[in-house]
PDB file of C-alpha atoms in Angstrom:
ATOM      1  CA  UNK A   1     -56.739 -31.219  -7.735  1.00 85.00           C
ATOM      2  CA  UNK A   2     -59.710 -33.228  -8.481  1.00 87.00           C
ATOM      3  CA  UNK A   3     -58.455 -36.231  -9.359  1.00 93.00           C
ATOM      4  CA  UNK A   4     -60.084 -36.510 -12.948  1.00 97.00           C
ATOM      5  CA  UNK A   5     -57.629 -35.294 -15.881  1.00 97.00           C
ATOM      6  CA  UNK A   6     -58.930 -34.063 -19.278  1.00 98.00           C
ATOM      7  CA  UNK A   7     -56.740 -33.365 -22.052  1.00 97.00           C
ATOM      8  CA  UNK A   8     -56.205 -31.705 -24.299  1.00 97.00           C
ATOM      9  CA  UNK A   9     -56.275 -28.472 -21.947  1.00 96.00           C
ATOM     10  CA  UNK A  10     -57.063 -26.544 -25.083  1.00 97.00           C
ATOM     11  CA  UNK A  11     -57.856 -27.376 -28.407  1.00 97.00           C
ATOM     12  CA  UNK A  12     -58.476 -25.104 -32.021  1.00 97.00           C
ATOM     13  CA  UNK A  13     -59.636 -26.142 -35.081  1.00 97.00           C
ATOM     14  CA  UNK A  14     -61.731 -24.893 -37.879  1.00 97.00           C
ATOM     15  CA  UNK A  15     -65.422 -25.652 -39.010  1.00 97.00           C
ATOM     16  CA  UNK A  16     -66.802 -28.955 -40.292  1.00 97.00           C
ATOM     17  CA  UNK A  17     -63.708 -30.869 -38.182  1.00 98.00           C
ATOM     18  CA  UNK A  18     -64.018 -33.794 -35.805  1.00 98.00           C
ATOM     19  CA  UNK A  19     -62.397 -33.458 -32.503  1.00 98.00           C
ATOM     20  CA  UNK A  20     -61.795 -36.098 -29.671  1.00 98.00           C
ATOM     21  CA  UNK A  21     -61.828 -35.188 -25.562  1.00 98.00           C
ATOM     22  CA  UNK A  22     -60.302 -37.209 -23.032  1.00 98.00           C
ATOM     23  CA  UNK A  23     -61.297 -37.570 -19.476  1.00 98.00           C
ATOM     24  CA  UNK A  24     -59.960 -40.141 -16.799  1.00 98.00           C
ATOM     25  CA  UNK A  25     -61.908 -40.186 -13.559  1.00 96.00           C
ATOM     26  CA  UNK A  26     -60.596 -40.304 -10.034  1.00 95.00           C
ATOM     27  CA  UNK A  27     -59.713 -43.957  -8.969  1.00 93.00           C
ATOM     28  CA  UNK A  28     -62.512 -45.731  -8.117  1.00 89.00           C
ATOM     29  CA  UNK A  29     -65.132 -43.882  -9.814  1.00 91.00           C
ATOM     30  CA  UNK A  30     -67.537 -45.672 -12.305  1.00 90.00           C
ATOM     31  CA  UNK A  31     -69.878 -42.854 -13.114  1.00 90.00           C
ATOM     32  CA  UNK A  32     -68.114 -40.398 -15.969  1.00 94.00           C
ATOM     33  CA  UNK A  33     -70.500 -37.282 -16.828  1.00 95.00           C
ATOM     34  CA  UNK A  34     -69.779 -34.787 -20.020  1.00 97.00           C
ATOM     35  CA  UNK A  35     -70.713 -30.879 -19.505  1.00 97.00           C
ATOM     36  CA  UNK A  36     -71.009 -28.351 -22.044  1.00 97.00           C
ATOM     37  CA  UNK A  37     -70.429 -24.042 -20.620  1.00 97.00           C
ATOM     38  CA  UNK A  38     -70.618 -21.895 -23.098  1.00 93.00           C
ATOM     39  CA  UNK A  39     -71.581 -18.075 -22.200  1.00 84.00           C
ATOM     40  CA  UNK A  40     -75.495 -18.248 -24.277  1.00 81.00           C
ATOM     41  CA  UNK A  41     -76.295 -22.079 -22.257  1.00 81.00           C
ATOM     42  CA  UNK A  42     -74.217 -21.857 -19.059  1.00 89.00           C
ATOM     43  CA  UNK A  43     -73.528 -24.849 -17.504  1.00 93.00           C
ATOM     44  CA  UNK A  44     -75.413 -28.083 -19.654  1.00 94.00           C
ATOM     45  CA  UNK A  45     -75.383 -31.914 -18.889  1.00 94.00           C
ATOM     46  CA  UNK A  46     -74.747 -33.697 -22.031  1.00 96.00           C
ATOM     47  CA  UNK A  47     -74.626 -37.459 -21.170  1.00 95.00           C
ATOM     48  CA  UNK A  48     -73.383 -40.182 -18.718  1.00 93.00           C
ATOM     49  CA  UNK A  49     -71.707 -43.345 -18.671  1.00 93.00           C
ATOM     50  CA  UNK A  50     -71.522 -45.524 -15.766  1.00 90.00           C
ATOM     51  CA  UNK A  51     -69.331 -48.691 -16.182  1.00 90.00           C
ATOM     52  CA  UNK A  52     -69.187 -48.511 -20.038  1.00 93.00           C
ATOM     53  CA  UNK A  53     -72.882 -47.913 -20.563  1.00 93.00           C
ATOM     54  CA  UNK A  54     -74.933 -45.251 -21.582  1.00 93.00           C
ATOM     55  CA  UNK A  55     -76.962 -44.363 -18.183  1.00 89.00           C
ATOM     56  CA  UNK A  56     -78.204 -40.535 -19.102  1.00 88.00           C
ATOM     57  CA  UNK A  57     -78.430 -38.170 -21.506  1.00 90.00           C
ATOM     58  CA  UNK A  58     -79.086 -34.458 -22.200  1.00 90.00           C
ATOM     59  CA  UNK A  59     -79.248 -32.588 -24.610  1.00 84.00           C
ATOM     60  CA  UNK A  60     -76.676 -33.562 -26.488  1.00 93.00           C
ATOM     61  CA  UNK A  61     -76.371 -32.807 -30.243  1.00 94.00           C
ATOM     62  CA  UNK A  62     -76.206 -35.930 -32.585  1.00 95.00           C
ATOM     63  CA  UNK A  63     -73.339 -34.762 -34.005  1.00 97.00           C
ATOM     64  CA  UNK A  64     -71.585 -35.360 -30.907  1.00 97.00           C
ATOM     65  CA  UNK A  65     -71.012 -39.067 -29.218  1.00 97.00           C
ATOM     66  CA  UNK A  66     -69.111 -40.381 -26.487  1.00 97.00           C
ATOM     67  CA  UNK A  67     -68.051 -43.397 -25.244  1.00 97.00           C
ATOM     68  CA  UNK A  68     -66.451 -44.803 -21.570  1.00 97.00           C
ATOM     69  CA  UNK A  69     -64.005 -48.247 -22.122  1.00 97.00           C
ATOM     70  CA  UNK A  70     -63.049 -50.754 -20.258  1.00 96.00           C
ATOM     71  CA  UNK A  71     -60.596 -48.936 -18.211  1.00 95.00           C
ATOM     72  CA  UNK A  72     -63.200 -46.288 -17.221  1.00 95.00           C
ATOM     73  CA  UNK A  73     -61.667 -43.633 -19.757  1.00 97.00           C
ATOM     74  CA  UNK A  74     -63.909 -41.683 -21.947  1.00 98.00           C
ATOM     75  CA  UNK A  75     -64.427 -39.659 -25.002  1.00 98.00           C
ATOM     76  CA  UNK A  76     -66.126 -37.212 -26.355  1.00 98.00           C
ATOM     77  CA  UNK A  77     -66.580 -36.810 -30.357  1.00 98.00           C
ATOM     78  CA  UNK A  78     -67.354 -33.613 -31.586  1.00 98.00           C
ATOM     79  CA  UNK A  79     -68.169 -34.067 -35.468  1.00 97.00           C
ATOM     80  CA  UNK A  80     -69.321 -31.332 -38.052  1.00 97.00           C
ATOM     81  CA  UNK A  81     -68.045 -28.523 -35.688  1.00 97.00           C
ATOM     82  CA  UNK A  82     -69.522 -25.473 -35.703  1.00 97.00           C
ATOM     83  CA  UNK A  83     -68.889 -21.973 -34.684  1.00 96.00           C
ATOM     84  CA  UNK A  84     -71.247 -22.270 -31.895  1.00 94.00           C
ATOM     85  CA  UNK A  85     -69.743 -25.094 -30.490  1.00 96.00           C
ATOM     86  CA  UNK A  86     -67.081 -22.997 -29.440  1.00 97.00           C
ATOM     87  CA  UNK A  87     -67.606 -23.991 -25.115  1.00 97.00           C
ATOM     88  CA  UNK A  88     -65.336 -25.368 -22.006  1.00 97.00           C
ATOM     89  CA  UNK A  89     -66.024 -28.844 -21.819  1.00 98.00           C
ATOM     90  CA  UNK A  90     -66.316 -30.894 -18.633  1.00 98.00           C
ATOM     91  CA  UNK A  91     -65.507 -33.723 -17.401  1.00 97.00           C
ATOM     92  CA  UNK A  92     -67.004 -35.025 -13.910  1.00 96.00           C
ATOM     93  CA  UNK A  93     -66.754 -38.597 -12.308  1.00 94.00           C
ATOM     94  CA  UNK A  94     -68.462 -39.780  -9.018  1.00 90.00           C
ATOM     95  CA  UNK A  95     -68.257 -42.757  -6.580  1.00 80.00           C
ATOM     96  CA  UNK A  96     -70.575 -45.936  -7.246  1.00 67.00           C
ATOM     97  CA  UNK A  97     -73.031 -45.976  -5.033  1.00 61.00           C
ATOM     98  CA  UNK A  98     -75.496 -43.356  -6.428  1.00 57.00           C
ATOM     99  CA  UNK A  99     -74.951 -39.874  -8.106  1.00 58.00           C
ATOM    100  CA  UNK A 100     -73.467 -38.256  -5.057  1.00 71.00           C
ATOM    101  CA  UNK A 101     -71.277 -35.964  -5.561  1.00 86.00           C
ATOM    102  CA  UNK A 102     -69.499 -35.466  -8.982  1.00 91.00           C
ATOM    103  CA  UNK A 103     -65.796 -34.011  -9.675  1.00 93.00           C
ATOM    104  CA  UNK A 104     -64.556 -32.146 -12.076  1.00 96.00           C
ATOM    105  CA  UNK A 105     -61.647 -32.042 -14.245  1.00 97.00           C
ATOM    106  CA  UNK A 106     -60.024 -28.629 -15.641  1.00 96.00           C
ATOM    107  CA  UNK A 107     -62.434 -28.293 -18.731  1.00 97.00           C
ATOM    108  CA  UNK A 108     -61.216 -28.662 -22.494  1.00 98.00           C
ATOM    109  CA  UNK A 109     -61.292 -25.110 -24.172  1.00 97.00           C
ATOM    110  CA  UNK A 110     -62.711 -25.807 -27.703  1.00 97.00           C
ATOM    111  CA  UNK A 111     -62.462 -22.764 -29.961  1.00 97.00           C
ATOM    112  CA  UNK A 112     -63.773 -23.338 -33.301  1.00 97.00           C
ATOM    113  CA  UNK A 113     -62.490 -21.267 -36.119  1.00 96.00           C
TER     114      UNK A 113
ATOM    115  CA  UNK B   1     -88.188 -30.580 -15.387  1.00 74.00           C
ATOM    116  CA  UNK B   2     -86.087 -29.706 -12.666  1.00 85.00           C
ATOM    117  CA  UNK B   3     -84.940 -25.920 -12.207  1.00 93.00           C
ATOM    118  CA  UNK B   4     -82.627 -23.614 -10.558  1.00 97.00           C
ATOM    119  CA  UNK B   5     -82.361 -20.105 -10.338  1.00 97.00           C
ATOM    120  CA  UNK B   6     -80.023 -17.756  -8.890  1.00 97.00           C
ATOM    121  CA  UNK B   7     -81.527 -14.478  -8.771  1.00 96.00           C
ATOM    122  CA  UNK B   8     -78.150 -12.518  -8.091  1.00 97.00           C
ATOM    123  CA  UNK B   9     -76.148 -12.136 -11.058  1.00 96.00           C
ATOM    124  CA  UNK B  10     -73.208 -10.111  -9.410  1.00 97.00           C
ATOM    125  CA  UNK B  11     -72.648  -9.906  -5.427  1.00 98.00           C
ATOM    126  CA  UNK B  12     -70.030  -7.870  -3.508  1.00 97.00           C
ATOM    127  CA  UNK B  13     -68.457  -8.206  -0.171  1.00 98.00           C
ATOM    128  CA  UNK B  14     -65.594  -6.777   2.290  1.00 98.00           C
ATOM    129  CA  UNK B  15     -63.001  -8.622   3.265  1.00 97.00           C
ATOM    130  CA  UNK B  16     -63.411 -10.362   6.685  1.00 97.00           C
ATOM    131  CA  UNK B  17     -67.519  -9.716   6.030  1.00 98.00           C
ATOM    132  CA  UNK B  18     -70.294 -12.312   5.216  1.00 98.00           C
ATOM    133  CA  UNK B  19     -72.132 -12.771   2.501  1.00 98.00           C
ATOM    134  CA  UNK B  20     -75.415 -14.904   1.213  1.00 98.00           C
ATOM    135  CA  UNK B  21     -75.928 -16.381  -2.095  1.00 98.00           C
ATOM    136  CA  UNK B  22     -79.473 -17.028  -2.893  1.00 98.00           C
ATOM    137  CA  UNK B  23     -80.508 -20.336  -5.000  1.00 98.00           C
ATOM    138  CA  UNK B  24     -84.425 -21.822  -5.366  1.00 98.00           C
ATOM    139  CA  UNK B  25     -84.535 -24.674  -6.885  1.00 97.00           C
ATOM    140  CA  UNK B  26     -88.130 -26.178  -8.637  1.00 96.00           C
ATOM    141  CA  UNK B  27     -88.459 -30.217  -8.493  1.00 92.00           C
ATOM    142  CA  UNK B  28     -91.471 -32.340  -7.678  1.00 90.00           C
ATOM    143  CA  UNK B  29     -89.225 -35.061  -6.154  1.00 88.00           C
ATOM    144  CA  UNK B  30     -88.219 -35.797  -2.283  1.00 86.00           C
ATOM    145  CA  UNK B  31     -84.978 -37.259  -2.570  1.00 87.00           C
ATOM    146  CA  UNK B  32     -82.394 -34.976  -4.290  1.00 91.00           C
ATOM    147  CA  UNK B  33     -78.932 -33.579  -3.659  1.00 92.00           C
ATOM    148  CA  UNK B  34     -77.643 -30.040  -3.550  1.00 95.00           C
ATOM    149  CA  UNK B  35     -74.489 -28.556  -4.222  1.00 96.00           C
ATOM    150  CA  UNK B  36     -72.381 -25.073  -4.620  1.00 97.00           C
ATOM    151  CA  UNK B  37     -70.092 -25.057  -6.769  1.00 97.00           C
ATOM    152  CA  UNK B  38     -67.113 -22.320  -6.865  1.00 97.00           C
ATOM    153  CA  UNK B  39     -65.558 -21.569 -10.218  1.00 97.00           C
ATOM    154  CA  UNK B  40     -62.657 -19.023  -9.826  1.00 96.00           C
ATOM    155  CA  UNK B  41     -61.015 -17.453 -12.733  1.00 93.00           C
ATOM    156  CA  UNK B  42     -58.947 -20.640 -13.487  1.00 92.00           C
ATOM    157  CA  UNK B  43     -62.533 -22.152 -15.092  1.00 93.00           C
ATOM    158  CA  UNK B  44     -62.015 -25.686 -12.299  1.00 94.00           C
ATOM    159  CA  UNK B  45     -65.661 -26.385 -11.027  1.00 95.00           C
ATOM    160  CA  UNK B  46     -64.506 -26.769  -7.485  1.00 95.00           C
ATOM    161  CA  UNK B  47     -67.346 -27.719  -4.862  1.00 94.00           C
ATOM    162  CA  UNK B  48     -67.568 -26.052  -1.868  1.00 96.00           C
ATOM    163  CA  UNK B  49     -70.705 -27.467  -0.118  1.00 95.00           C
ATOM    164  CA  UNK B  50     -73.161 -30.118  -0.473  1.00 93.00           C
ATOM    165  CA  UNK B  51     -76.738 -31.179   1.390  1.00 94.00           C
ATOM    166  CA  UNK B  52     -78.744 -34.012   1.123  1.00 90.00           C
ATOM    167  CA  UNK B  53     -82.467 -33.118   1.340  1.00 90.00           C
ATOM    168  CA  UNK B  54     -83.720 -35.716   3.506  1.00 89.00           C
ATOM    169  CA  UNK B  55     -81.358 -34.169   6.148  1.00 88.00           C
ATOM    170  CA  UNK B  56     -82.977 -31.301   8.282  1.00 86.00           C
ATOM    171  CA  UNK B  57     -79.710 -30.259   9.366  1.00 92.00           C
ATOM    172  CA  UNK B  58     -77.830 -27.420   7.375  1.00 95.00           C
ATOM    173  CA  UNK B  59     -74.480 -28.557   6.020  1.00 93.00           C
ATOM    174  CA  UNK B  60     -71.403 -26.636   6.757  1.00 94.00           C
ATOM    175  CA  UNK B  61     -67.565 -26.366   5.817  1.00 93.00           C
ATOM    176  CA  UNK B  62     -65.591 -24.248   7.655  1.00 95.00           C
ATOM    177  CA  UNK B  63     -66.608 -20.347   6.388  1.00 97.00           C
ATOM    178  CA  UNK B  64     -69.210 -22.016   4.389  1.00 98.00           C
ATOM    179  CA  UNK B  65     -72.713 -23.329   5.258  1.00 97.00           C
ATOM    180  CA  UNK B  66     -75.798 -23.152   3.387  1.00 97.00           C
ATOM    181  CA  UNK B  67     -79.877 -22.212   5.023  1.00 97.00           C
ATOM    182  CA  UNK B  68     -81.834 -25.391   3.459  1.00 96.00           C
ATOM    183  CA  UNK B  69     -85.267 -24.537   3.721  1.00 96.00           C
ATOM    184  CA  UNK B  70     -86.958 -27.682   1.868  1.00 94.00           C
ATOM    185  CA  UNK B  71     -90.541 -26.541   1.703  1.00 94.00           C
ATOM    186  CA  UNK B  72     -89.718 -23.445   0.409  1.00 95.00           C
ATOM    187  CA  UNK B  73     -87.573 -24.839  -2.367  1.00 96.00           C
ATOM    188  CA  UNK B  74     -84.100 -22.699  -0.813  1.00 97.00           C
ATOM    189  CA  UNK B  75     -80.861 -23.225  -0.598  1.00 97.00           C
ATOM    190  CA  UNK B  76     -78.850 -20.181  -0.080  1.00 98.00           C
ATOM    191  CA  UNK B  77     -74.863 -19.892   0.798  1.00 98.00           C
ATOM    192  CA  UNK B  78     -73.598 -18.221   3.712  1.00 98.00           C
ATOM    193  CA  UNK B  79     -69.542 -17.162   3.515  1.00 98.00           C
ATOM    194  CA  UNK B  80     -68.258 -15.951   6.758  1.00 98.00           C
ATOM    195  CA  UNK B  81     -65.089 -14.048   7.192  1.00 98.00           C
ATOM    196  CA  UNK B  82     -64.673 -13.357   3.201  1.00 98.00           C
ATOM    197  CA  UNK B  83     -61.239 -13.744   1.509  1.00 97.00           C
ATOM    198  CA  UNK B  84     -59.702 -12.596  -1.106  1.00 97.00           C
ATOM    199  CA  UNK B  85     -58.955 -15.992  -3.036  1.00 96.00           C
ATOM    200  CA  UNK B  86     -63.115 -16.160  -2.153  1.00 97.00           C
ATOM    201  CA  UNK B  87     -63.308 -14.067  -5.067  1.00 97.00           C
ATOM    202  CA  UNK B  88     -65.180 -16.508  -7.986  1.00 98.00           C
ATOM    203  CA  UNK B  89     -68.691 -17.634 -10.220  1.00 97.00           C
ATOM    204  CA  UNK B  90     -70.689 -19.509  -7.821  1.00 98.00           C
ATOM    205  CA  UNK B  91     -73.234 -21.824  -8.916  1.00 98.00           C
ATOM    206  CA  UNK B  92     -76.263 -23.830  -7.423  1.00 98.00           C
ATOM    207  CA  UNK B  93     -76.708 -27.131  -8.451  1.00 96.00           C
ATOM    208  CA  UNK B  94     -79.303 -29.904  -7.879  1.00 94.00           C
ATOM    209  CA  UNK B  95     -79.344 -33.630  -8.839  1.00 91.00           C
ATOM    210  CA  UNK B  96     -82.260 -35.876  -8.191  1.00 87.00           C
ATOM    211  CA  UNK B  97     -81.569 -39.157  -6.567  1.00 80.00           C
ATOM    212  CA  UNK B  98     -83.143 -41.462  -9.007  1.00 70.00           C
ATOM    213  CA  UNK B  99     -85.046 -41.707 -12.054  1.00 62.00           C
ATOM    214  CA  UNK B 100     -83.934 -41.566 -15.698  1.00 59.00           C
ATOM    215  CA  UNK B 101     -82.463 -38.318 -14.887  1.00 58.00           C
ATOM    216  CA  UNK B 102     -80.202 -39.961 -12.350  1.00 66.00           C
ATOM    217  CA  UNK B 103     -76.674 -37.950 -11.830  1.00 79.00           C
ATOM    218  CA  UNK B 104     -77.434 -35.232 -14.334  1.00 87.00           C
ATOM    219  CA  UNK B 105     -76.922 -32.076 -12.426  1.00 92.00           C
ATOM    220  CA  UNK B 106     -78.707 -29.156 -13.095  1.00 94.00           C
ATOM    221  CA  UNK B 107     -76.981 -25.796 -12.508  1.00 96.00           C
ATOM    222  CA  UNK B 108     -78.457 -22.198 -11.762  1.00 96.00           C
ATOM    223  CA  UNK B 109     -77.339 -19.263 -13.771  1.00 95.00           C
ATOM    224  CA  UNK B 110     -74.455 -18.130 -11.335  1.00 96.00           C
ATOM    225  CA  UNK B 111     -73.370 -15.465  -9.043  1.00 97.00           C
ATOM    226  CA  UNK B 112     -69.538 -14.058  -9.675  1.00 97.00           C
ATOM    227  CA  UNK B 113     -68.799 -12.865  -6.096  1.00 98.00           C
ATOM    228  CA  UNK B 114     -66.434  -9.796  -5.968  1.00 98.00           C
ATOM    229  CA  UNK B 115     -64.389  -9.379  -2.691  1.00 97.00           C
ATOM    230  CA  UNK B 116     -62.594  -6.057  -1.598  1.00 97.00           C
ATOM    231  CA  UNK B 117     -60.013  -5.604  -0.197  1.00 95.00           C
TER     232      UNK B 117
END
């Protein structure tokens, strides 16, 4: 165990919905990074929050936005779905003091109908 | 833009044998971070190993240590005495210390590693 929960574990819905994710990092952890696998991309960074602000980002669609509150939580909004944004989702934190070593959570499954 | 590639899509070992994983990586930077990362069929990105490139010194973890030859962009994965539950997708990753790219990690391709009983 990681530390840093994600829910839901799995989540279905059908084209042109909105979905939220929800990570929690380990204790401690400021840094809160969102990954996209699907099998065509493997493994992409989408963006990072440290501390409640925006500190990187990939390539992350537009129709996707995320956000990391005052208690460290974040989201992920998924908007406009589309088939091919079928993909686990990630969820990583790491300590403060630089980008170290991130930690992952169990992944939402997103299947999109 | 940063790069890694694993070359070996699928690997096999024996039980009790070792095995390498290759990774080279492509960056024009001198302070980075590398990682492997196991990913057995439960999907959890678990890390296994990680090596700071400013450090000549390879890193190691009990059955794990990596060969981190800096100059020739490398960074393969040595698993000694192979297990069963060793069984998983393996991937390379690299994050550069720094920069507007700070924390992103990039990841290779992957390796799933099949162990036999």
């Amino acid at each position: 165990d990681s530390g840093v929960t994600q829910t839901p574990k799995h989540l279905i819905t059908a084209t042109g919905q909105r979905v939220t994710l929800r990570c929690s990092p380990r204790s401690g952890d400021l840094s809160v990074y969102w990954y996209q696998q699907s099998l065509d991309q493997g493994l992409q960074f989408l963006i990072q929050y440290y501390n409640g602000e925006e500190r990187a980002k990939g390539n992350i669609l537009e129709r996707f936005s995320a956000q990391q509150f005052p208690d460290l939580h974040s989201e992920l909004n998924l908007s406009s779905l589309e088939l091919g944004d079928s993909a686990l989702y990630f969820c990583a934190s790491s300590a403060p003091l630089g980008p170290d070593t991130q930690y992952f959570g169990p992944g939402t499954r997103l299947t999109v109908l | 833009a940063q790069t890694v590639t694993q070359s070996q899509p699928e690997m096999s070992v024996q039980e009790a044998e070792t095995v390498t994983l290759s990774c080279t990586y492509d960056t024009s930077e001198s302070d980075y971070y590398l990682f492997w990362y196991k990913q057995p069929p439960s999907r959890q990105m678990i890390l296994v190993i990680r090596q700071e490139a400013y450090k000549q010194q390879n890193a190691t973890e009990n059955r794990f240590s990596v060969n981190f030859q800096k100059a020739a962009k490398s960074f393969s994965l040595k698993i000694s005495d192979s297990q069963l539950g060793d069984a998983a997708m393996y991937f390379c990753a690299y994050v550069h210390a720094g920069g507007t790219s700070y924390g992103k990690l990039t990841f290779g391709q992957g390796t799933i590693l099949t162990v036999h009983p």
